[in-house]
């Protein structure tokens, strides 16, 4: 029987895996020198990526390994010039832009190129070179022109990918699609735990590096690097631009502005230093443009069809209620911070786009709990961030910061801002919700927006926590949540997978897909359900088939 653990692949094995993925998905067509014993350094072992598409450009990323000792986080390796080029064709016969950057130990030998001067709504191919080494080829796509009447835009949507909990098959299935403009990653791209910390060691599928809980800059760099040795993740990045925000596990569990549930100063040092290290590694290893505040809240536009408002709900928040700091309704406590909430409100009010898409790492819809058996309340508390004492308030989500939510929803209703759709990850379950102004009287009261929550790529859901078969205890929990929350139209606690969001002027539709087995690297994918929001309604409704 195959061992439950697989060792981290070597640099040369990773190149082979990336090339194999490219064969399975012709779109990716990696242009990589075959791996042999005679291979020469430098090499591109962590793939390529693009992100944050603009109408005239896109951000390109790679990591060069200039020598065998320049492993991620080591601080070793000579400065090396890396060339890049962008072409209109996969064979690079029509190169439209080229340039160079320097791979330095100071930035862990990661390289970024913010390419401009490209055509809107266009597909390009890109690659990097260093000496005789040539990277895999990536595909990038620019956004529609700012004032273009775009007929549609389509995103893959993912969150919560725990390396030790399973294989990233969801990424592979998204990588093979040729119809996506970008992939939206809603946080928990990495996890900070020690090996066996989450999930427990007996349920782990593979081991990450380093084996201890990450706290230093070298630790965060190595953990990011480990994730980017995964062939399916490399394929995703090579196939589509990725638009990412962070949640808590890019830092530590239940992060807030002054600490985290999973941070112990006596053994893990100063929290400010840990956050600085995590952010530095994140911006080094992710194809993300930092805002002027060194955070990830920012706005991308897709013609007059959609504005995408991306939030940072960790850097500015007050400590979670129930962990020793105040009440959920206290107006002095905040999830967003004053500056970010004002920025979001102003952007929503001034937008002329047909749809306002808000990327939020934690759920905004309120959740009340009806009668739940004790054996289910504990696991649900773990997933939803509820105090273990049994108080059914979702303190790590917007439920724990009701004044911020009230202000935002009041802004939407009083300003007549319609067609706002929140896109959410975090809780390892799939949901389709109306976002009510007053949950207690809904549906007699208004719905201010809608929300689509995607499940996890691999991180534990209710079945995984209880080690039971799908469709057993989850049915009881789902029924109790639906009964107590009339604005919740659907919740799935059983599956892992991803979403595909399709936006047209008439409606925004989320197609939910599930993978057959997170512990199987060859897991298949199948459509599960679809929900849409018709323009002007602020409500979700079920659809009987996916867009594609």
GROMACS .gro file of C-alpha atoms in nm, residues 82-437:
model
  356
   82UNK     CA    1   1.601   3.738  -1.531
   83UNK     CA    2   1.450   3.827  -1.867
   84UNK     CA    3   1.081   3.820  -1.944
   85UNK     CA    4   0.878   3.843  -2.261
   86UNK     CA    5   0.511   3.863  -2.350
   87UNK     CA    6   0.372   3.745  -2.683
   88UNK     CA    7   0.043   3.724  -2.870
   89UNK     CA    8   0.106   3.359  -2.952
   90UNK     CA    9   0.218   3.053  -2.760
   91UNK     CA   10   0.524   3.009  -2.984
   92UNK     CA   11   0.648   3.364  -2.917
   93UNK     CA   12   0.661   3.456  -3.284
   94UNK     CA   13   0.483   3.785  -3.205
   95UNK     CA   14   0.652   3.926  -2.895
   96UNK     CA   15   0.491   4.254  -2.786
   97UNK     CA   16   0.684   4.332  -2.468
   98UNK     CA   17   1.009   4.227  -2.306
   99UNK     CA   18   1.228   4.339  -2.022
  100UNK     CA   19   1.439   4.218  -1.733
  101UNK     CA   20   1.448   4.217  -1.354
  102UNK     CA   21   1.696   4.101  -1.092
  103UNK     CA   22   1.649   3.792  -0.880
  104UNK     CA   23   1.788   3.879  -0.537
  105UNK     CA   24   1.828   3.694  -0.209
  106UNK     CA   25   1.671   3.998  -0.038
  107UNK     CA   26   1.339   3.908  -0.202
  108UNK     CA   27   1.393   3.531  -0.183
  109UNK     CA   28   1.483   3.533  -0.554
  110UNK     CA   29   1.123   3.604  -0.651
  111UNK     CA   30   1.072   3.825  -0.954
  112UNK     CA   31   0.780   4.045  -1.057
  113UNK     CA   32   0.718   4.240  -1.375
  114UNK     CA   33   0.425   4.483  -1.390
  115UNK     CA   34   0.373   4.481  -1.767
  116UNK     CA   35   0.177   4.764  -1.927
  117UNK     CA   36   0.094   4.872  -2.282
  118UNK     CA   37  -0.113   4.564  -2.365
  119UNK     CA   38  -0.451   4.553  -2.538
  120UNK     CA   39  -0.772   4.521  -2.332
  121UNK     CA   40  -0.964   4.192  -2.311
  122UNK     CA   41  -0.680   4.003  -2.480
  123UNK     CA   42  -0.494   3.679  -2.416
  124UNK     CA   43  -0.115   3.680  -2.399
  125UNK     CA   44   0.161   3.428  -2.334
  126UNK     CA   45   0.466   3.495  -2.120
  127UNK     CA   46   0.787   3.330  -2.002
  128UNK     CA   47   1.108   3.405  -1.816
  129UNK     CA   48   1.471   3.327  -1.896
  130UNK     CA   49   1.798   3.322  -1.701
  131UNK     CA   50   2.104   3.220  -1.894
  132UNK     CA   51   2.007   2.902  -2.078
  133UNK     CA   52   1.717   2.830  -1.841
  134UNK     CA   53   1.366   2.890  -1.973
  135UNK     CA   54   1.060   2.891  -1.749
  136UNK     CA   55   0.732   2.718  -1.819
  137UNK     CA   56   0.499   2.927  -2.036
  138UNK     CA   57   0.207   3.105  -1.874
  139UNK     CA   58  -0.116   3.241  -2.017
  140UNK     CA   59  -0.242   3.581  -1.905
  141UNK     CA   60  -0.551   3.781  -1.995
  142UNK     CA   61  -0.611   4.153  -1.961
  143UNK     CA   62  -0.934   4.307  -1.833
  144UNK     CA   63  -1.184   4.481  -2.062
  145UNK     CA   64  -1.135   4.850  -2.124
  146UNK     CA   65  -1.261   5.067  -1.839
  147UNK     CA   66  -1.560   5.199  -2.036
  148UNK     CA   67  -1.621   4.888  -2.246
  149UNK     CA   68  -1.968   4.736  -2.252
  150UNK     CA   69  -1.834   4.390  -2.177
  151UNK     CA   70  -2.089   4.119  -2.246
  152UNK     CA   71  -1.958   3.885  -1.980
  153UNK     CA   72  -1.677   3.798  -1.741
  154UNK     CA   73  -1.608   3.464  -1.577
  155UNK     CA   74  -1.401   3.381  -1.269
  156UNK     CA   75  -1.295   3.064  -1.097
  157UNK     CA   76  -1.344   3.105  -0.720
  158UNK     CA   77  -1.148   2.914  -0.452
  159UNK     CA   78  -1.039   2.931  -0.090
  160UNK     CA   79  -0.885   2.731   0.194
  161UNK     CA   80  -0.619   2.498   0.055
  162UNK     CA   81  -0.454   2.300   0.334
  163UNK     CA   82  -0.148   2.115   0.199
  164UNK     CA   83  -0.155   1.835   0.456
  165UNK     CA   84  -0.531   1.778   0.427
  166UNK     CA   85  -0.531   1.671   0.063
  167UNK     CA   86  -0.438   1.722  -0.299
  168UNK     CA   87  -0.516   2.032  -0.499
  169UNK     CA   88  -0.733   1.866  -0.764
  170UNK     CA   89  -0.970   2.162  -0.764
  171UNK     CA   90  -0.687   2.375  -0.899
  172UNK     CA   91  -0.618   2.123  -1.175
  173UNK     CA   92  -0.977   2.123  -1.294
  174UNK     CA   93  -0.986   2.503  -1.304
  175UNK     CA   94  -0.654   2.506  -1.489
  176UNK     CA   95  -0.795   2.299  -1.774
  177UNK     CA   96  -1.079   2.543  -1.838
  178UNK     CA   97  -1.023   2.782  -2.125
  179UNK     CA   98  -1.320   3.010  -2.050
  180UNK     CA   99  -1.199   3.195  -1.739
  181UNK     CA  100  -1.086   3.557  -1.728
  182UNK     CA  101  -0.919   3.506  -1.389
  183UNK     CA  102  -0.931   3.300  -1.069
  184UNK     CA  103  -1.033   3.472  -0.746
  185UNK     CA  104  -0.860   3.329  -0.438
  186UNK     CA  105  -1.044   3.439  -0.124
  187UNK     CA  106  -0.780   3.350   0.131
  188UNK     CA  107  -0.609   3.074   0.327
  189UNK     CA  108  -0.380   3.012   0.032
  190UNK     CA  109  -0.137   2.858   0.283
  191UNK     CA  110  -0.173   2.731   0.641
  192UNK     CA  111   0.068   2.811   0.921
  193UNK     CA  112   0.035   2.501   1.143
  194UNK     CA  113   0.305   2.252   1.234
  195UNK     CA  114   0.284   1.909   1.074
  196UNK     CA  115  -0.004   1.725   1.236
  197UNK     CA  116  -0.148   2.043   1.385
  198UNK     CA  117  -0.438   2.064   1.141
  199UNK     CA  118  -0.546   1.808   1.042
  200UNK     CA  119  -0.419   1.562   1.301
  201UNK     CA  120  -0.119   1.364   1.181
  202UNK     CA  121  -0.310   1.040   1.135
  203UNK     CA  122  -0.537   1.210   0.881
  204UNK     CA  123  -0.268   1.401   0.693
  205UNK     CA  124  -0.215   1.311   0.329
  206UNK     CA  125   0.127   1.472   0.282
  207UNK     CA  126   0.375   1.676   0.482
  208UNK     CA  127   0.455   2.038   0.427
  209UNK     CA  128   0.779   2.224   0.494
  210UNK     CA  129   0.895   2.339   0.736
  211UNK     CA  130   0.755   2.082   0.977
  212UNK     CA  131   0.714   2.329   1.264
  213UNK     CA  132   0.463   2.612   1.289
  214UNK     CA  133   0.583   2.900   1.077
  215UNK     CA  134   0.668   3.228   1.251
  216UNK     CA  135   0.982   3.375   1.092
  217UNK     CA  136   1.040   3.524   0.747
  218UNK     CA  137   1.237   3.215   0.643
  219UNK     CA  138   0.950   2.994   0.764
  220UNK     CA  139   0.682   3.179   0.569
  221UNK     CA  140   0.898   3.182   0.258
  222UNK     CA  141   0.959   2.809   0.274
  223UNK     CA  142   0.590   2.733   0.333
  224UNK     CA  143   0.489   2.943   0.031
  225UNK     CA  144   0.759   2.770  -0.172
  226UNK     CA  145   0.634   2.427  -0.067
  227UNK     CA  146   0.285   2.510  -0.190
  228UNK     CA  147   0.424   2.627  -0.522
  229UNK     CA  148   0.589   2.290  -0.584
  230UNK     CA  149   0.243   2.141  -0.626
  231UNK     CA  150   0.189   2.061  -0.995
  232UNK     CA  151  -0.183   2.144  -0.985
  233UNK     CA  152  -0.121   2.482  -0.822
  234UNK     CA  153   0.152   2.554  -1.077
  235UNK     CA  154  -0.092   2.463  -1.354
  236UNK     CA  155  -0.357   2.698  -1.216
  237UNK     CA  156  -0.116   2.990  -1.201
  238UNK     CA  157   0.017   2.917  -1.550
  239UNK     CA  158  -0.332   2.899  -1.698
  240UNK     CA  159  -0.508   3.203  -1.548
  241UNK     CA  160  -0.438   3.533  -1.375
  242UNK     CA  161  -0.500   3.493  -1.001
  243UNK     CA  162  -0.661   3.772  -0.798
  244UNK     CA  163  -0.589   3.698  -0.433
  245UNK     CA  164  -0.668   3.834  -0.088
  246UNK     CA  165  -0.548   3.695   0.241
  247UNK     CA  166  -0.740   3.559   0.537
  248UNK     CA  167  -0.605   3.447   0.873
  249UNK     CA  168  -0.391   3.142   0.792
  250UNK     CA  169  -0.151   3.343   0.579
  251UNK     CA  170  -0.058   3.471   0.929
  252UNK     CA  171  -0.207   3.259   1.211
  253UNK     CA  172  -0.549   3.128   1.304
  254UNK     CA  173  -0.811   3.395   1.388
  255UNK     CA  174  -0.576   3.685   1.321
  256UNK     CA  175  -0.673   4.032   1.441
  257UNK     CA  176  -0.473   4.357   1.437
  258UNK     CA  177  -0.293   4.287   1.764
  259UNK     CA  178  -0.252   3.911   1.769
  260UNK     CA  179  -0.411   3.578   1.687
  261UNK     CA  180  -0.561   3.274   1.854
  262UNK     CA  181  -0.265   3.074   1.725
  263UNK     CA  182   0.013   3.305   1.842
  264UNK     CA  183   0.205   3.274   2.169
  265UNK     CA  184   0.445   3.565   2.227
  266UNK     CA  185   0.652   3.372   2.481
  267UNK     CA  186   0.752   3.110   2.225
  268UNK     CA  187   0.679   3.277   1.888
  269UNK     CA  188   0.803   3.628   1.951
  270UNK     CA  189   0.656   3.968   1.884
  271UNK     CA  190   0.329   3.965   1.686
  272UNK     CA  191   0.421   4.276   1.486
  273UNK     CA  192   0.740   4.109   1.367
  274UNK     CA  193   0.553   3.792   1.274
  275UNK     CA  194   0.294   3.986   1.073
  276UNK     CA  195   0.568   4.182   0.895
  277UNK     CA  196   0.741   3.856   0.802
  278UNK     CA  197   0.419   3.697   0.679
  279UNK     CA  198   0.329   4.000   0.468
  280UNK     CA  199   0.675   4.029   0.319
  281UNK     CA  200   0.672   3.662   0.216
  282UNK     CA  201   0.318   3.695   0.081
  283UNK     CA  202   0.401   3.987  -0.146
  284UNK     CA  203   0.721   3.817  -0.256
  285UNK     CA  204   0.553   3.489  -0.346
  286UNK     CA  205   0.211   3.601  -0.472
  287UNK     CA  206   0.120   3.779  -0.801
  288UNK     CA  207  -0.050   4.056  -0.605
  289UNK     CA  208  -0.008   4.433  -0.615
  290UNK     CA  209   0.014   4.578  -0.266
  291UNK     CA  210  -0.195   4.886  -0.192
  292UNK     CA  211  -0.025   5.197  -0.062
  293UNK     CA  212  -0.087   5.078   0.294
  294UNK     CA  213   0.098   4.750   0.231
  295UNK     CA  214  -0.225   4.556   0.243
  296UNK     CA  215  -0.447   4.376  -0.010
  297UNK     CA  216  -0.761   4.587  -0.024
  298UNK     CA  217  -0.786   4.722  -0.375
  299UNK     CA  218  -1.026   4.753  -0.667
  300UNK     CA  219  -1.021   4.601  -1.016
  301UNK     CA  220  -1.259   4.692  -1.296
  302UNK     CA  221  -1.399   4.477  -1.574
  303UNK     CA  222  -1.548   4.732  -1.810
  304UNK     CA  223  -1.884   4.877  -1.722
  305UNK     CA  224  -1.997   4.526  -1.631
  306UNK     CA  225  -1.837   4.480  -1.290
  307UNK     CA  226  -1.622   4.648  -1.028
  308UNK     CA  227  -1.442   4.402  -0.800
  309UNK     CA  228  -1.378   4.541  -0.452
  310UNK     CA  229  -1.124   4.329  -0.260
  311UNK     CA  230  -1.109   4.350   0.119
  312UNK     CA  231  -0.848   4.293   0.389
  313UNK     CA  232  -1.040   4.174   0.695
  314UNK     CA  233  -0.740   4.086   0.914
  315UNK     CA  234  -0.506   4.384   0.929
  316UNK     CA  235  -0.738   4.635   1.094
  317UNK     CA  236  -0.989   4.434   1.294
  318UNK     CA  237  -1.050   4.449   1.666
  319UNK     CA  238  -1.002   4.135   1.870
  320UNK     CA  239  -1.282   3.885   1.834
  321UNK     CA  240  -1.556   3.910   2.096
  322UNK     CA  241  -1.568   3.620   2.334
  323UNK     CA  242  -1.189   3.598   2.342
  324UNK     CA  243  -1.175   3.878   2.595
  325UNK     CA  244  -1.237   4.202   2.412
  326UNK     CA  245  -1.582   4.357   2.410
  327UNK     CA  246  -1.922   4.291   2.264
  328UNK     CA  247  -2.026   4.210   1.908
  329UNK     CA  248  -2.249   4.522   1.889
  330UNK     CA  249  -1.992   4.765   2.027
  331UNK     CA  250  -1.959   5.052   1.772
  332UNK     CA  251  -1.598   5.107   1.877
  333UNK     CA  252  -1.502   4.761   1.751
  334UNK     CA  253  -1.434   4.713   1.381
  335UNK     CA  254  -1.374   4.441   1.127
  336UNK     CA  255  -1.265   4.661   0.837
  337UNK     CA  256  -1.108   4.961   1.002
  338UNK     CA  257  -1.243   5.310   0.940
  339UNK     CA  258  -1.033   5.393   0.634
  340UNK     CA  259  -1.114   5.070   0.453
  341UNK     CA  260  -1.487   5.089   0.521
  342UNK     CA  261  -1.498   5.450   0.396
  343UNK     CA  262  -1.301   5.342   0.086
  344UNK     CA  263  -1.547   5.059   0.019
  345UNK     CA  264  -1.854   5.278   0.068
  346UNK     CA  265  -1.716   5.549  -0.160
  347UNK     CA  266  -1.629   5.297  -0.429
  348UNK     CA  267  -1.971   5.136  -0.417
  349UNK     CA  268  -2.149   5.471  -0.433
  350UNK     CA  269  -1.945   5.611  -0.721
  351UNK     CA  270  -1.937   5.302  -0.940
  352UNK     CA  271  -2.122   5.303  -1.272
  353UNK     CA  272  -2.072   4.929  -1.324
  354UNK     CA  273  -2.370   4.697  -1.357
  355UNK     CA  274  -2.245   4.476  -1.071
  356UNK     CA  275  -2.058   4.538  -0.749
  357UNK     CA  276  -1.860   4.226  -0.660
  358UNK     CA  277  -1.707   4.231  -0.312
  359UNK     CA  278  -1.433   3.981  -0.232
  360UNK     CA  279  -1.460   3.919   0.142
  361UNK     CA  280  -1.266   3.650   0.322
  362UNK     CA  281  -1.534   3.592   0.590
  363UNK     CA  282  -1.911   3.560   0.564
  364UNK     CA  283  -2.125   3.874   0.589
  365UNK     CA  284  -2.464   3.700   0.608
  366UNK     CA  285  -2.589   3.664   0.966
  367UNK     CA  286  -2.627   3.312   1.101
  368UNK     CA  287  -2.850   3.216   1.393
  369UNK     CA  288  -2.866   2.863   1.528
  370UNK     CA  289  -3.175   2.667   1.605
  371UNK     CA  290  -3.188   2.340   1.795
  372UNK     CA  291  -2.862   2.155   1.736
  373UNK     CA  292  -2.743   1.838   1.909
  374UNK     CA  293  -2.441   1.891   2.131
  375UNK     CA  294  -2.222   1.663   1.918
  376UNK     CA  295  -2.277   1.896   1.619
  377UNK     CA  296  -2.247   2.230   1.796
  378UNK     CA  297  -1.879   2.176   1.879
  379UNK     CA  298  -1.761   2.098   1.524
  380UNK     CA  299  -1.975   2.378   1.381
  381UNK     CA  300  -1.827   2.614   1.638
  382UNK     CA  301  -1.481   2.519   1.513
  383UNK     CA  302  -1.574   2.580   1.149
  384UNK     CA  303  -1.769   2.900   1.203
  385UNK     CA  304  -1.556   3.063   1.471
  386UNK     CA  305  -1.817   3.033   1.746
  387UNK     CA  306  -1.715   3.065   2.109
  388UNK     CA  307  -1.675   2.715   2.251
  389UNK     CA  308  -1.892   2.814   2.546
  390UNK     CA  309  -2.190   2.767   2.315
  391UNK     CA  310  -2.288   3.128   2.244
  392UNK     CA  311  -2.418   3.100   1.887
  393UNK     CA  312  -2.258   3.412   1.745
  394UNK     CA  313  -2.015   3.387   1.455
  395UNK     CA  314  -1.751   3.608   1.616
  396UNK     CA  315  -1.477   3.572   1.354
  397UNK     CA  316  -1.715   3.670   1.073
  398UNK     CA  317  -1.918   3.988   1.024
  399UNK     CA  318  -2.154   3.854   1.295
  400UNK     CA  319  -1.886   3.948   1.546
  401UNK     CA  320  -1.874   4.308   1.419
  402UNK     CA  321  -2.237   4.403   1.368
  403UNK     CA  322  -2.186   4.780   1.366
  404UNK     CA  323  -1.962   4.762   1.057
  405UNK     CA  324  -2.214   4.538   0.883
  406UNK     CA  325  -2.507   4.760   0.976
  407UNK     CA  326  -2.325   5.067   0.843
  408UNK     CA  327  -2.240   4.896   0.515
  409UNK     CA  328  -2.587   4.751   0.455
  410UNK     CA  329  -2.751   5.081   0.547
  411UNK     CA  330  -2.525   5.250   0.293
  412UNK     CA  331  -2.636   5.006   0.023
  413UNK     CA  332  -3.006   5.056   0.090
  414UNK     CA  333  -3.006   5.431   0.152
  415UNK     CA  334  -2.792   5.506  -0.153
  416UNK     CA  335  -2.994   5.269  -0.372
  417UNK     CA  336  -2.686   5.061  -0.458
  418UNK     CA  337  -2.812   4.749  -0.628
  419UNK     CA  338  -2.659   4.432  -0.762
  420UNK     CA  339  -2.403   4.392  -0.484
  421UNK     CA  340  -2.272   4.036  -0.458
  422UNK     CA  341  -2.038   3.925  -0.180
  423UNK     CA  342  -1.795   3.647  -0.272
  424UNK     CA  343  -1.669   3.460   0.031
  425UNK     CA  344  -1.451   3.171   0.147
  426UNK     CA  345  -1.316   3.079   0.494
  427UNK     CA  346  -1.567   2.833   0.643
  428UNK     CA  347  -1.515   2.519   0.431
  429UNK     CA  348  -1.880   2.503   0.328
  430UNK     CA  349  -2.076   2.628   0.027
  431UNK     CA  350  -2.363   2.871   0.081
  432UNK     CA  351  -2.606   3.076  -0.127
  433UNK     CA  352  -2.758   3.360   0.076
  434UNK     CA  353  -2.964   3.671   0.059
  435UNK     CA  354  -2.806   3.936   0.283
  436UNK     CA  355  -3.096   4.077   0.486
  437UNK     CA  356  -3.110   4.419   0.646
   0.00000   0.00000   0.00000
